[in-house]
Amino acid sequence: MYDVAIIGCGVVGAATAYALSRYDMKVVVLEAENDVAEGATKANSAILHAGFDPEPNTSMARLNVDGIALAKQICDRLDVPYKICGSLVLALSPEELPHLQHLYDNGIANGVPDIHLLSAEETLQREPNLSKTVQGALWAPSAGIISPWEYALAMIEVAVRNGVELRRSCPVSNIRKKDGVFSVSIPSDTVEAKYVINAAGVYSDKIHNMICKPSFHIIPTRGEYYVLDKNEGELVHSTIFQCPSKVGKGVLVSPTVDGNLIVGPNAEEVGPEDRGCTAAGLSFIAETARRSVPGFSLGDSIRNFAGVRANVDTGDFIIGEAPDVENFIDLAGIKSPGLSSSAAIALEVIKIFQKKRVLPEKKKDYKDGRKKIHFKQLSAEEKAKLVHEHPEYGRVICRCETVTEGEILNAIHSDVPARTIDGVKRRCNAGMGRCQGGFCGPRVLEILCRELHIDPLQVLQDRDGSYVLESETKQGGKHHV
Amino acid sequence: MYDLVVIGGGPAGLAAAYQAYQHGLRNILILERDKELGGILNQCIHNGFGLHRFGEQLTGPEYAGRFIKMLNDTNVQVSLDTMVLDVTPDKKVHCVSKKEGYRIIDAKSVILCMGCRERTRGAIGIPGTRPAGIYTAGTAQRYANIEGYMVGKRVLILGSGDIGLIMARRMTLEGAKVLACVELMPYSSGLTRNIVQCLQDFNIPLYLSHTITDIQGNGRVEKVIVAKVGPDRKPIPGTEMEFDCDTILLSVGLIPENELTRQAGIEMDPHTKGAVVYENMETSIPGVFASGNVVQVHDLVDFVSGESELAGASAAEYVEKGEPESGRVLNLQVGDGVGYTVPQRVRMGNVDKNVTVSFRVRRIYGTSSIVVKSGDTVVARFKRERMTPGEMEHITLPRVLLEKAPQDTLTVQAEEAQKS
Ligand SMILES: Cc1cc2nc3c(=O)[nH]c(=O)nc-3n(C[C@H](O)[C@H](O)[C@H](O)COP(=O)(O)OP(=O)(O)OC[C@H]3O[C@@H](n4cnc5c(N)ncnc54)[C@H](O)[C@@H]3O)c2cc1C
Ligand SMILES: Cc1cc2nc3c(=O)[nH]c(=O)nc-3n(C[C@H](O)[C@H](O)[C@H](O)COP(=O)(O)OP(=O)(O)OC[C@H]3O[C@@H](n4cnc5c(N)ncnc54)[C@H](O)[C@@H]3O)c2cc1C
């Protein structure tokens, strides 16, 4: 019997597991996919929003501002890449200037630090590659960019190291409650727990409705993106937003923590599994983004992707115990800025437990912190020393991102081990570069087989069913390692 | 201190190193990231290599093998499984390997031979979901020919580059069904002989002026939608065809691998996406040369070898005599119908008898001429029966003609013959 079962291991489930792992309780995380951070958490804009968007006095406003302050601390502690680069909301026509004022007022009310309005000249001075039609901007220096999946991974890794149990490939199909104990059904097993936390993202209404009266409805809303080569990464140095307009929600252009440029998203209501890109969507974001940053080269695109937001008909995040089912806690409808807010959302859970007077003592031997080796970022001397001591860092596997065998081995043998080619990619960047795994894919596959003692035909690219190889050739696989 | 460090041990690096040795350099090191020499040729087990050079049909490994054998009789050193991470303008080469650790190697001259990589799905923004089963043709080739695995059994090929065409045949011979080859342009970007031998001989349809408009499938590719495109290369609604397949191979172009070149601060050419080179394959940093696919994407390895021998000989000359007298410098420019030229610059002081210029045309030409102009003056004119973007063109410009150029720029252009 567990104290707590968390359903879903996106950034919200991971942050909650990390927060709870400090306390002396038995926690299990049930994740439907074969890896963590496979939902909205791996496909978003990766922005730590400053917090001027949400209307004042919403939980979104409060959790956003608190969340990014916490995110910065957690990233420092857990060695997660992030950068406080600031953000600009542009007014591209005189009619849009009042909107900036509105956002400014929101920001002040929400307690966003150091925001101010810039003139057109000041804006262009900051970012010379913006459209010359810019009329002014709202500058928010506290905004940043982050590696979203690494953030989630880092938190769940530390949680697991401290005793939280993570069960992947465990889609929850049913929840029952008897004598104060929840029975949560997963394939060929049932998990019992005193508390259930619903962090199932775009499926959080389905999970809620398994045991509670329907009280909200998720409206899955897709956003599509371009990721451009690092050649384009210097085009802007902060996150560039537009004012939302009649033609649609503003499209952003931003550097990423890896030094690429990201362009997107649009917003379109879809089904929860509609993670594909469309020709219309892609051309819309490219055209719209050019209104603010005209000069990016789509020839340098290395990847398109789409993520699905868990938008919700109630407007605000849904955080708290369900009114009709005691000890069932919803963390639902966590749309944007959910990534920014996740650490603060997790603390809401702690507060709920505190209020219920059920929070146990903190663990005495808690092992916080995390340190990763990023070969590429070391100086020549540090590289030399590392390779001397650990020769596996001397073999570069991913040539676009300079990722070594040592880093791939760390990914496969981490607290939340990589099991797939994309699992390796999310943990150490191999395959993330301009050749998108064309060169290193076969080599990562080889290492996975060797380390996990599996056959090449069993290796998955990513989700279940995404097998890489079909069969041996007529001559047969003479796989050599 | 090495006389010459060659980065990359593909056909370019092998030929360059051998030629530098023939020209008297004795202290030569080849650095190769892979476990074997030979570069991309190791996975090209089909034949057709070496017709120009050896007058024989060799496979890729056989062709590479001939050069490796020639090198065996020299004292050229080779470090395999060694990745070059950085080349500095003062010719220090930073590299790393499991065996030898991190090294900073001093070189009197350097030849960049890093080859190229394939364009991926992201580069051309194909809509649809993102399942497994979408590979570049070269990755599928590596799996099939080196690792011994097939990536799928019902295959659609996007793009008609040579690697895709060759994989159409290879996958078919291995028992897969290749449903079609789909090409955006109204002509193929591959060699004519490959269209015939790899598609027509196996009844694989080639859809010119078509593209993929949607990919469906979650775990693995399940369905692909293909549509005809208009002259603006945009899909024409109503022309969609559906293919049930589990695999897409992309053969949509190669891009020279110039990360090191760029980091070193070497001047780049936006047309070739490689270094700007002089008549002797020297880059903008004296003593640093480049050759092979890292400079321009070749279709025939024979030409890679030729270009690289020039680079090797030039490096030897640089080490022995220093920078050549430059004299007058001619800049080559891209004119009508021409995509790029290599070299981009010619130092007259370094031209003995003539200079060979390679380039590609931008569309198919029938009977036509290649015209080299300096201002309004026609310096040279070469007749051609047919030119296609899929096949590299070469012209040889004699020094005597170059001397007559009134201006310091030369424009290379393609002209359709006047119909009379
Ligand atoms: C296009 C887009 C742009 C965005 N941009 C930003 C941004 O710039 N900044 C920002 O702060 N936020 C942004 N967001 C929002 C942010 O990404 C999300 O709020 C955040 O990732 C939500 O995390 P989550 O853990 O709630 O959901 P998810 O990451 O979706 O995780 C939910 C998890 O639950 C699992 N699950 C579902 N059903 C079951 C089941 N039955 N059993 C077990 N597990 C289940 C899923 O597999 C998944 O792993 C954006 C979102 C999108 C889509
Ligand atoms: C799939 C394919 C099929 C082809 N088919 C034919 C054909 O049928 N007939 C024909 O004549 N030609 C063919 N070609 C063309 C010909 O093989 C190529 O033009 C030729 O291989 C290019 O030689 P290269 O040495 O420039 O590049 P490559 O062969 O790519 O060699 C580059 C080498 O550099 C190494 N390298 C790169 N970066 C580093 C680094 N940082 N540190 C250390 N080493 C590095 C690489 O590992 C590689 O070994 C084909 C090419 C391809 C790709």
Short mmCIF file of N, CA and C in Angstrom, two decimals, chain A residues 229 231 273 275-279 282 298-299 301-306 375 380 383-384 387 391-396 399-400 402 405 421 434-439 441-443 445-446 455-457 461 463-481, chain B residues 33-36 40 81 83 85 94 96-102 104 114-133 135-136 138-139 142-153 170 172-175 213-214 218-220 246 257 259 262:
data_model
loop_
_atom_site.label_atom_id
_atom_site.label_comp_id
_atom_site.label_asym_id
_atom_site.label_seq_id
_atom_site.Cartn_x
_atom_site.Cartn_y
_atom_site.Cartn_z
N ASP A 229 18.62 25.55 -36.81
CA ASP A 229 20.01 25.26 -36.53
C ASP A 229 20.65 26.35 -35.66
N ASN A 231 23.14 27.92 -36.23
CA ASN A 231 23.54 29.07 -37.07
C ASN A 231 22.62 30.26 -36.86
N GLU A 273 -4.46 13.24 -29.12
CA GLU A 273 -3.31 12.54 -29.71
C GLU A 273 -2.80 13.22 -30.98
N ARG A 275 -0.60 15.08 -32.49
CA ARG A 275 0.67 15.77 -32.29
C ARG A 275 1.41 15.98 -33.59
N GLY A 276 0.69 15.87 -34.69
CA GLY A 276 1.33 16.06 -35.99
C GLY A 276 1.38 17.54 -36.36
N CYS A 277 2.25 17.86 -37.33
CA CYS A 277 2.29 19.22 -37.86
C CYS A 277 1.50 19.25 -39.17
N THR A 278 1.00 20.41 -39.52
CA THR A 278 0.28 20.55 -40.78
C THR A 278 0.99 21.60 -41.63
N ALA A 279 0.83 21.47 -42.93
CA ALA A 279 1.46 22.44 -43.83
C ALA A 279 0.91 23.83 -43.54
N LEU A 282 2.36 25.18 -40.22
CA LEU A 282 3.77 25.57 -40.32
C LEU A 282 3.93 26.86 -41.10
N LEU A 298 14.43 29.56 -43.01
CA LEU A 298 13.80 28.26 -42.82
C LEU A 298 14.63 27.14 -43.43
N GLY A 299 15.57 27.52 -44.30
CA GLY A 299 16.51 26.53 -44.83
C GLY A 299 17.34 25.93 -43.72
N SER A 301 16.11 25.05 -40.86
CA SER A 301 15.25 24.29 -39.96
C SER A 301 15.84 22.90 -39.77
N ILE A 302 15.86 22.42 -38.52
CA ILE A 302 16.33 21.04 -38.33
C ILE A 302 15.21 20.13 -37.83
N ARG A 303 14.10 20.71 -37.40
CA ARG A 303 13.06 19.87 -36.82
C ARG A 303 11.76 20.66 -36.72
N ASN A 304 10.65 19.96 -36.95
CA ASN A 304 9.33 20.51 -36.64
C ASN A 304 8.72 19.63 -35.58
N PHE A 305 7.92 20.21 -34.72
CA PHE A 305 7.19 19.37 -33.78
C PHE A 305 5.92 20.10 -33.37
N ALA A 306 5.03 19.39 -32.69
CA ALA A 306 3.82 20.01 -32.18
C ALA A 306 3.55 19.45 -30.79
N PHE A 375 30.40 17.08 -21.71
CA PHE A 375 31.75 17.10 -22.28
C PHE A 375 32.00 18.37 -23.09
N ALA A 380 39.49 22.75 -22.66
CA ALA A 380 40.39 21.74 -23.21
C ALA A 380 41.09 20.97 -22.09
N LYS A 383 38.63 18.62 -20.43
CA LYS A 383 38.36 17.48 -21.32
C LYS A 383 39.50 16.48 -21.23
N ALA A 384 40.72 17.00 -21.31
CA ALA A 384 41.89 16.12 -21.29
C ALA A 384 41.91 15.29 -20.00
N VAL A 387 39.01 12.60 -19.97
CA VAL A 387 39.25 11.46 -20.87
C VAL A 387 40.38 10.59 -20.31
N PRO A 391 38.22 6.94 -20.08
CA PRO A 391 38.41 6.96 -21.55
C PRO A 391 37.10 6.96 -22.33
N GLU A 392 35.99 6.49 -21.73
CA GLU A 392 34.74 6.47 -22.51
C GLU A 392 34.28 7.87 -22.91
N TYR A 393 34.81 8.89 -22.26
CA TYR A 393 34.49 10.25 -22.70
C TYR A 393 35.35 10.66 -23.89
N GLY A 394 36.24 9.80 -24.30
CA GLY A 394 37.09 10.11 -25.44
C GLY A 394 36.46 9.70 -26.76
N ARG A 395 35.35 8.97 -26.70
CA ARG A 395 34.72 8.58 -27.95
C ARG A 395 33.48 9.44 -28.18
N VAL A 396 33.56 10.27 -29.21
CA VAL A 396 32.43 11.14 -29.54
C VAL A 396 31.46 10.35 -30.40
N ARG A 399 28.13 13.57 -33.45
CA ARG A 399 29.12 14.54 -33.88
C ARG A 399 28.57 15.94 -33.99
N CYS A 400 27.27 16.09 -34.20
CA CYS A 400 26.71 17.45 -34.28
C CYS A 400 26.73 18.13 -32.91
N THR A 402 28.50 16.93 -30.20
CA THR A 402 29.67 16.48 -29.45
C THR A 402 29.28 15.78 -28.15
N GLU A 405 30.47 8.82 -25.60
CA GLU A 405 29.96 7.55 -25.12
C GLU A 405 29.74 7.59 -23.60
N ILE A 421 16.06 5.25 -28.10
CA ILE A 421 16.99 6.18 -28.73
C ILE A 421 16.64 7.62 -28.36
N ARG A 434 21.93 18.93 -36.01
CA ARG A 434 21.45 19.19 -37.36
C ARG A 434 21.30 17.93 -38.19
N CYS A 435 21.97 16.85 -37.85
CA CYS A 435 21.74 15.65 -38.66
C CYS A 435 20.67 14.77 -38.03
N GLN A 436 20.14 15.19 -36.88
CA GLN A 436 18.99 14.53 -36.26
C GLN A 436 19.18 13.01 -36.12
N GLY A 437 20.38 12.64 -35.73
CA GLY A 437 20.62 11.23 -35.43
C GLY A 437 20.97 10.38 -36.64
N GLY A 438 21.11 10.99 -37.81
CA GLY A 438 21.45 10.23 -39.01
C GLY A 438 22.75 9.47 -38.83
N PHE A 439 23.73 10.11 -38.22
CA PHE A 439 25.02 9.45 -37.98
C PHE A 439 25.02 8.64 -36.70
N GLY A 441 22.50 7.69 -34.66
CA GLY A 441 21.42 6.77 -34.36
C GLY A 441 21.88 5.31 -34.32
N PRO A 442 22.51 4.82 -35.39
CA PRO A 442 22.97 3.42 -35.37
C PRO A 442 23.95 3.14 -34.24
N ARG A 443 24.72 4.12 -33.87
CA ARG A 443 25.71 3.89 -32.80
C ARG A 443 25.05 3.89 -31.43
N LEU A 445 22.01 2.97 -30.96
CA LEU A 445 21.30 1.68 -30.95
C LEU A 445 22.25 0.55 -30.50
N GLU A 446 23.45 0.59 -31.04
CA GLU A 446 24.45 -0.41 -30.68
C GLU A 446 24.74 -0.38 -29.17
N ASP A 455 18.25 -7.27 -28.24
CA ASP A 455 18.51 -7.46 -29.66
C ASP A 455 18.22 -6.16 -30.39
N PRO A 456 18.96 -5.85 -31.44
CA PRO A 456 18.70 -4.62 -32.20
C PRO A 456 17.24 -4.49 -32.65
N LEU A 457 16.62 -5.62 -32.96
CA LEU A 457 15.23 -5.54 -33.43
C LEU A 457 14.28 -5.09 -32.33
N GLN A 461 12.60 3.69 -31.19
CA GLN A 461 12.99 5.08 -31.36
C GLN A 461 12.48 5.88 -30.16
N ARG A 463 8.20 6.08 -28.50
CA ARG A 463 7.03 5.49 -27.86
C ARG A 463 6.87 4.03 -28.27
N ASP A 464 5.99 3.33 -27.58
CA ASP A 464 5.73 1.93 -27.91
C ASP A 464 5.34 1.84 -29.39
N GLY A 465 5.84 0.83 -30.05
CA GLY A 465 5.51 0.64 -31.47
C GLY A 465 6.47 1.34 -32.40
N SER A 466 7.38 2.15 -31.86
CA SER A 466 8.26 2.92 -32.75
C SER A 466 9.55 2.16 -32.99
N TYR A 467 9.44 0.91 -33.45
CA TYR A 467 10.63 0.10 -33.68
C TYR A 467 11.49 0.70 -34.78
N VAL A 468 12.79 0.51 -34.65
CA VAL A 468 13.73 1.12 -35.58
C VAL A 468 14.03 0.19 -36.75
N LEU A 469 14.24 -1.09 -36.45
CA LEU A 469 14.65 -2.04 -37.48
C LEU A 469 13.56 -3.07 -37.68
N GLU A 470 13.43 -3.51 -38.92
CA GLU A 470 12.34 -4.41 -39.29
C GLU A 470 12.77 -5.88 -39.19
N SER A 471 13.93 -6.17 -39.72
CA SER A 471 14.38 -7.57 -39.78
C SER A 471 15.86 -7.58 -40.12
N GLU A 472 16.43 -8.76 -40.10
CA GLU A 472 17.81 -8.87 -40.57
C GLU A 472 17.81 -8.88 -42.10
N THR A 473 18.91 -8.50 -42.70
CA THR A 473 19.03 -8.66 -44.15
C THR A 473 19.23 -10.14 -44.44
N LYS A 474 19.21 -10.46 -45.74
CA LYS A 474 19.36 -11.87 -46.11
C LYS A 474 20.67 -12.44 -45.59
N GLN A 475 21.70 -11.63 -45.60
CA GLN A 475 22.99 -12.08 -45.09
C GLN A 475 22.96 -12.17 -43.56
N GLY A 476 22.01 -11.50 -42.96
CA GLY A 476 21.89 -11.56 -41.51
C GLY A 476 22.61 -10.43 -40.83
N GLY A 477 22.12 -10.13 -39.63
CA GLY A 477 22.74 -9.05 -38.86
C GLY A 477 24.00 -9.56 -38.21
N LYS A 478 25.10 -9.01 -38.63
CA LYS A 478 26.36 -9.40 -37.99
C LYS A 478 26.75 -8.24 -37.08
N HIS A 479 25.79 -7.96 -36.17
CA HIS A 479 25.96 -6.80 -35.33
C HIS A 479 27.27 -6.88 -34.56
N HIS A 480 28.06 -5.87 -34.74
CA HIS A 480 29.32 -5.85 -33.99
C HIS A 480 29.36 -4.62 -33.11
N VAL A 481 29.90 -4.78 -31.93
CA VAL A 481 29.95 -3.66 -30.98
C VAL A 481 31.40 -3.27 -30.77
N ARG B 33 37.43 9.84 -37.56
CA ARG B 33 36.48 9.63 -36.47
C ARG B 33 35.97 8.18 -36.43
N ASP B 34 35.91 7.55 -37.58
CA ASP B 34 35.37 6.20 -37.64
C ASP B 34 36.42 5.15 -37.27
N LYS B 35 35.97 3.89 -37.19
CA LYS B 35 36.89 2.83 -36.82
C LYS B 35 37.71 2.34 -38.01
N GLU B 36 37.31 2.73 -39.22
CA GLU B 36 38.05 2.34 -40.41
C GLU B 36 38.25 3.56 -41.31
N ILE B 40 32.44 7.39 -46.38
CA ILE B 40 31.10 6.95 -46.75
C ILE B 40 31.17 5.75 -47.71
N ASP B 81 39.19 6.27 -34.92
CA ASP B 81 38.35 6.46 -33.73
C ASP B 81 38.74 7.74 -33.01
N MET B 83 38.18 11.90 -33.00
CA MET B 83 37.31 12.98 -33.45
C MET B 83 38.04 14.30 -33.33
N LEU B 85 37.83 18.09 -32.80
CA LEU B 85 36.83 18.96 -32.18
C LEU B 85 37.03 20.41 -32.58
N HIS B 94 42.71 20.21 -32.35
CA HIS B 94 42.29 19.58 -31.10
C HIS B 94 41.52 18.31 -31.45
N VAL B 96 40.22 14.12 -29.98
CA VAL B 96 40.04 13.28 -28.80
C VAL B 96 39.78 11.84 -29.23
N SER B 97 40.31 10.91 -28.49
CA SER B 97 40.01 9.50 -28.73
C SER B 97 40.08 8.74 -27.41
N LYS B 98 39.44 7.60 -27.43
CA LYS B 98 39.43 6.77 -26.24
C LYS B 98 40.86 6.32 -25.91
N LYS B 99 41.59 5.97 -26.98
CA LYS B 99 42.91 5.38 -26.78
C LYS B 99 43.97 6.42 -26.42
N GLU B 100 43.94 7.54 -27.14
CA GLU B 100 45.04 8.49 -26.96
C GLU B 100 44.64 9.73 -26.19
N GLY B 101 43.39 9.78 -25.75
CA GLY B 101 42.97 10.91 -24.94
C GLY B 101 42.81 12.18 -25.75
N TYR B 102 42.93 13.30 -25.05
CA TYR B 102 42.74 14.60 -25.69
C TYR B 102 44.09 15.10 -26.15
N ILE B 104 46.35 18.05 -28.55
CA ILE B 104 46.40 19.27 -29.35
C ILE B 104 47.63 19.14 -30.25
N MET B 114 36.21 16.56 -44.37
CA MET B 114 35.20 16.00 -43.46
C MET B 114 33.96 15.46 -44.17
N GLY B 115 33.88 15.59 -45.48
CA GLY B 115 32.74 15.02 -46.20
C GLY B 115 31.46 15.81 -45.96
N CYS B 116 30.34 15.14 -46.03
CA CYS B 116 29.07 15.85 -45.90
C CYS B 116 28.05 15.01 -45.15
N ARG B 117 26.92 15.61 -44.88
CA ARG B 117 25.84 14.89 -44.20
C ARG B 117 24.58 15.03 -45.04
N GLU B 118 23.57 14.23 -44.72
CA GLU B 118 22.34 14.26 -45.50
C GLU B 118 21.35 15.25 -44.90
N ARG B 119 20.57 15.87 -45.76
CA ARG B 119 19.49 16.71 -45.26
C ARG B 119 18.40 15.82 -44.66
N THR B 120 17.75 16.33 -43.64
CA THR B 120 16.79 15.51 -42.90
C THR B 120 15.37 16.04 -43.12
N ARG B 121 14.43 15.36 -42.49
CA ARG B 121 13.04 15.77 -42.58
C ARG B 121 12.85 17.22 -42.15
N GLY B 122 13.50 17.58 -41.06
CA GLY B 122 13.32 18.94 -40.53
C GLY B 122 13.74 20.00 -41.52
N ALA B 123 14.76 19.69 -42.31
CA ALA B 123 15.27 20.69 -43.24
C ALA B 123 14.25 21.03 -44.32
N ILE B 124 13.33 20.12 -44.60
CA ILE B 124 12.37 20.41 -45.65
C ILE B 124 10.95 20.51 -45.09
N GLY B 125 10.81 20.41 -43.77
CA GLY B 125 9.53 20.68 -43.12
C GLY B 125 8.38 19.85 -43.65
N ILE B 126 8.52 18.52 -43.63
CA ILE B 126 7.41 17.67 -44.09
C ILE B 126 6.36 17.61 -42.99
N PRO B 127 5.10 17.94 -43.29
CA PRO B 127 4.06 17.88 -42.27
C PRO B 127 3.76 16.44 -41.85
N GLY B 128 2.92 16.32 -40.82
CA GLY B 128 2.49 15.00 -40.38
C GLY B 128 2.96 14.68 -38.98
N THR B 129 2.70 13.43 -38.56
CA THR B 129 3.13 13.01 -37.24
C THR B 129 4.62 12.66 -37.29
N ARG B 130 5.16 12.27 -36.15
CA ARG B 130 6.60 12.00 -36.10
C ARG B 130 6.89 10.57 -35.63
N PRO B 131 6.44 9.61 -36.39
CA PRO B 131 6.68 8.21 -36.00
C PRO B 131 8.10 7.79 -36.35
N ALA B 132 8.49 6.60 -35.87
CA ALA B 132 9.73 6.00 -36.35
C ALA B 132 9.48 5.51 -37.78
N GLY B 133 10.54 5.25 -38.51
CA GLY B 133 10.38 4.74 -39.86
C GLY B 133 10.74 5.77 -40.92
N TYR B 135 13.89 7.66 -42.38
CA TYR B 135 15.34 7.63 -42.31
C TYR B 135 15.91 8.39 -43.50
N THR B 136 17.09 8.92 -43.33
CA THR B 136 17.79 9.35 -44.53
C THR B 136 18.26 8.07 -45.23
N GLY B 138 21.00 7.35 -46.50
CA GLY B 138 22.34 6.93 -46.06
C GLY B 138 22.30 6.16 -44.74
N THR B 139 21.41 6.57 -43.84
CA THR B 139 21.30 5.84 -42.57
C THR B 139 20.76 4.44 -42.83
N ARG B 142 23.51 2.38 -44.20
CA ARG B 142 24.43 1.93 -43.17
C ARG B 142 23.86 0.71 -42.44
N TYR B 143 22.57 0.81 -42.06
CA TYR B 143 21.95 -0.31 -41.36
C TYR B 143 22.00 -1.58 -42.21
N ALA B 144 21.66 -1.44 -43.49
CA ALA B 144 21.58 -2.62 -44.35
C ALA B 144 22.97 -3.18 -44.66
N ASN B 145 23.90 -2.31 -45.04
CA ASN B 145 25.15 -2.79 -45.61
C ASN B 145 26.24 -3.01 -44.57
N ILE B 146 26.16 -2.30 -43.46
CA ILE B 146 27.21 -2.47 -42.45
C ILE B 146 26.70 -3.26 -41.26
N GLU B 147 25.49 -2.92 -40.80
CA GLU B 147 24.99 -3.61 -39.60
C GLU B 147 24.22 -4.90 -39.95
N GLY B 148 23.68 -4.98 -41.17
CA GLY B 148 22.95 -6.18 -41.57
C GLY B 148 21.49 -6.17 -41.18
N TYR B 149 20.88 -5.00 -41.14
CA TYR B 149 19.46 -4.91 -40.79
C TYR B 149 18.67 -4.10 -41.81
N MET B 150 17.42 -4.51 -41.98
CA MET B 150 16.50 -3.76 -42.84
C MET B 150 15.68 -2.81 -41.97
N VAL B 151 15.47 -1.59 -42.47
CA VAL B 151 14.71 -0.63 -41.66
C VAL B 151 13.21 -0.74 -41.90
N GLY B 152 12.79 -1.48 -42.95
CA GLY B 152 11.35 -1.57 -43.18
C GLY B 152 11.06 -2.47 -44.35
N LYS B 153 9.75 -2.67 -44.63
CA LYS B 153 9.42 -3.58 -45.74
C LYS B 153 8.53 -2.96 -46.81
N ARG B 170 18.53 -1.54 -53.65
CA ARG B 170 19.05 -2.39 -52.56
C ARG B 170 17.90 -2.95 -51.71
N THR B 172 14.84 -3.36 -52.60
CA THR B 172 14.09 -4.31 -53.42
C THR B 172 14.79 -5.66 -53.43
N LEU B 173 16.10 -5.63 -53.65
CA LEU B 173 16.85 -6.90 -53.70
C LEU B 173 16.79 -7.63 -52.37
N GLU B 174 16.61 -6.88 -51.29
CA GLU B 174 16.53 -7.50 -49.96
C GLU B 174 15.11 -7.94 -49.63
N GLY B 175 14.19 -7.79 -50.58
CA GLY B 175 12.85 -8.32 -50.36
C GLY B 175 11.82 -7.30 -49.91
N THR B 213 2.67 15.26 -48.62
CA THR B 213 1.92 16.31 -47.93
C THR B 213 1.47 15.89 -46.54
N ASP B 214 1.56 14.60 -46.22
CA ASP B 214 1.19 14.19 -44.87
C ASP B 214 1.82 12.83 -44.55
N ASN B 218 1.62 6.58 -35.46
CA ASN B 218 2.11 7.06 -34.17
C ASN B 218 3.41 6.39 -33.77
N GLY B 219 3.38 5.07 -33.61
CA GLY B 219 4.63 4.38 -33.30
C GLY B 219 5.53 4.39 -34.52
N ARG B 220 4.96 3.87 -35.60
CA ARG B 220 5.72 3.69 -36.83
C ARG B 220 4.92 4.27 -37.99
N ASP B 246 5.50 1.51 -44.32
CA ASP B 246 6.03 1.61 -42.96
C ASP B 246 7.33 2.40 -42.91
N GLU B 257 29.96 19.26 -44.46
CA GLU B 257 30.07 19.22 -43.00
C GLU B 257 31.15 20.20 -42.54
N GLU B 259 31.39 22.42 -39.77
CA GLU B 259 31.41 22.99 -38.43
C GLU B 259 32.83 23.45 -38.05
N ARG B 262 33.93 26.55 -40.06
CA ARG B 262 33.30 27.78 -39.59
C ARG B 262 33.93 28.24 -38.28
#
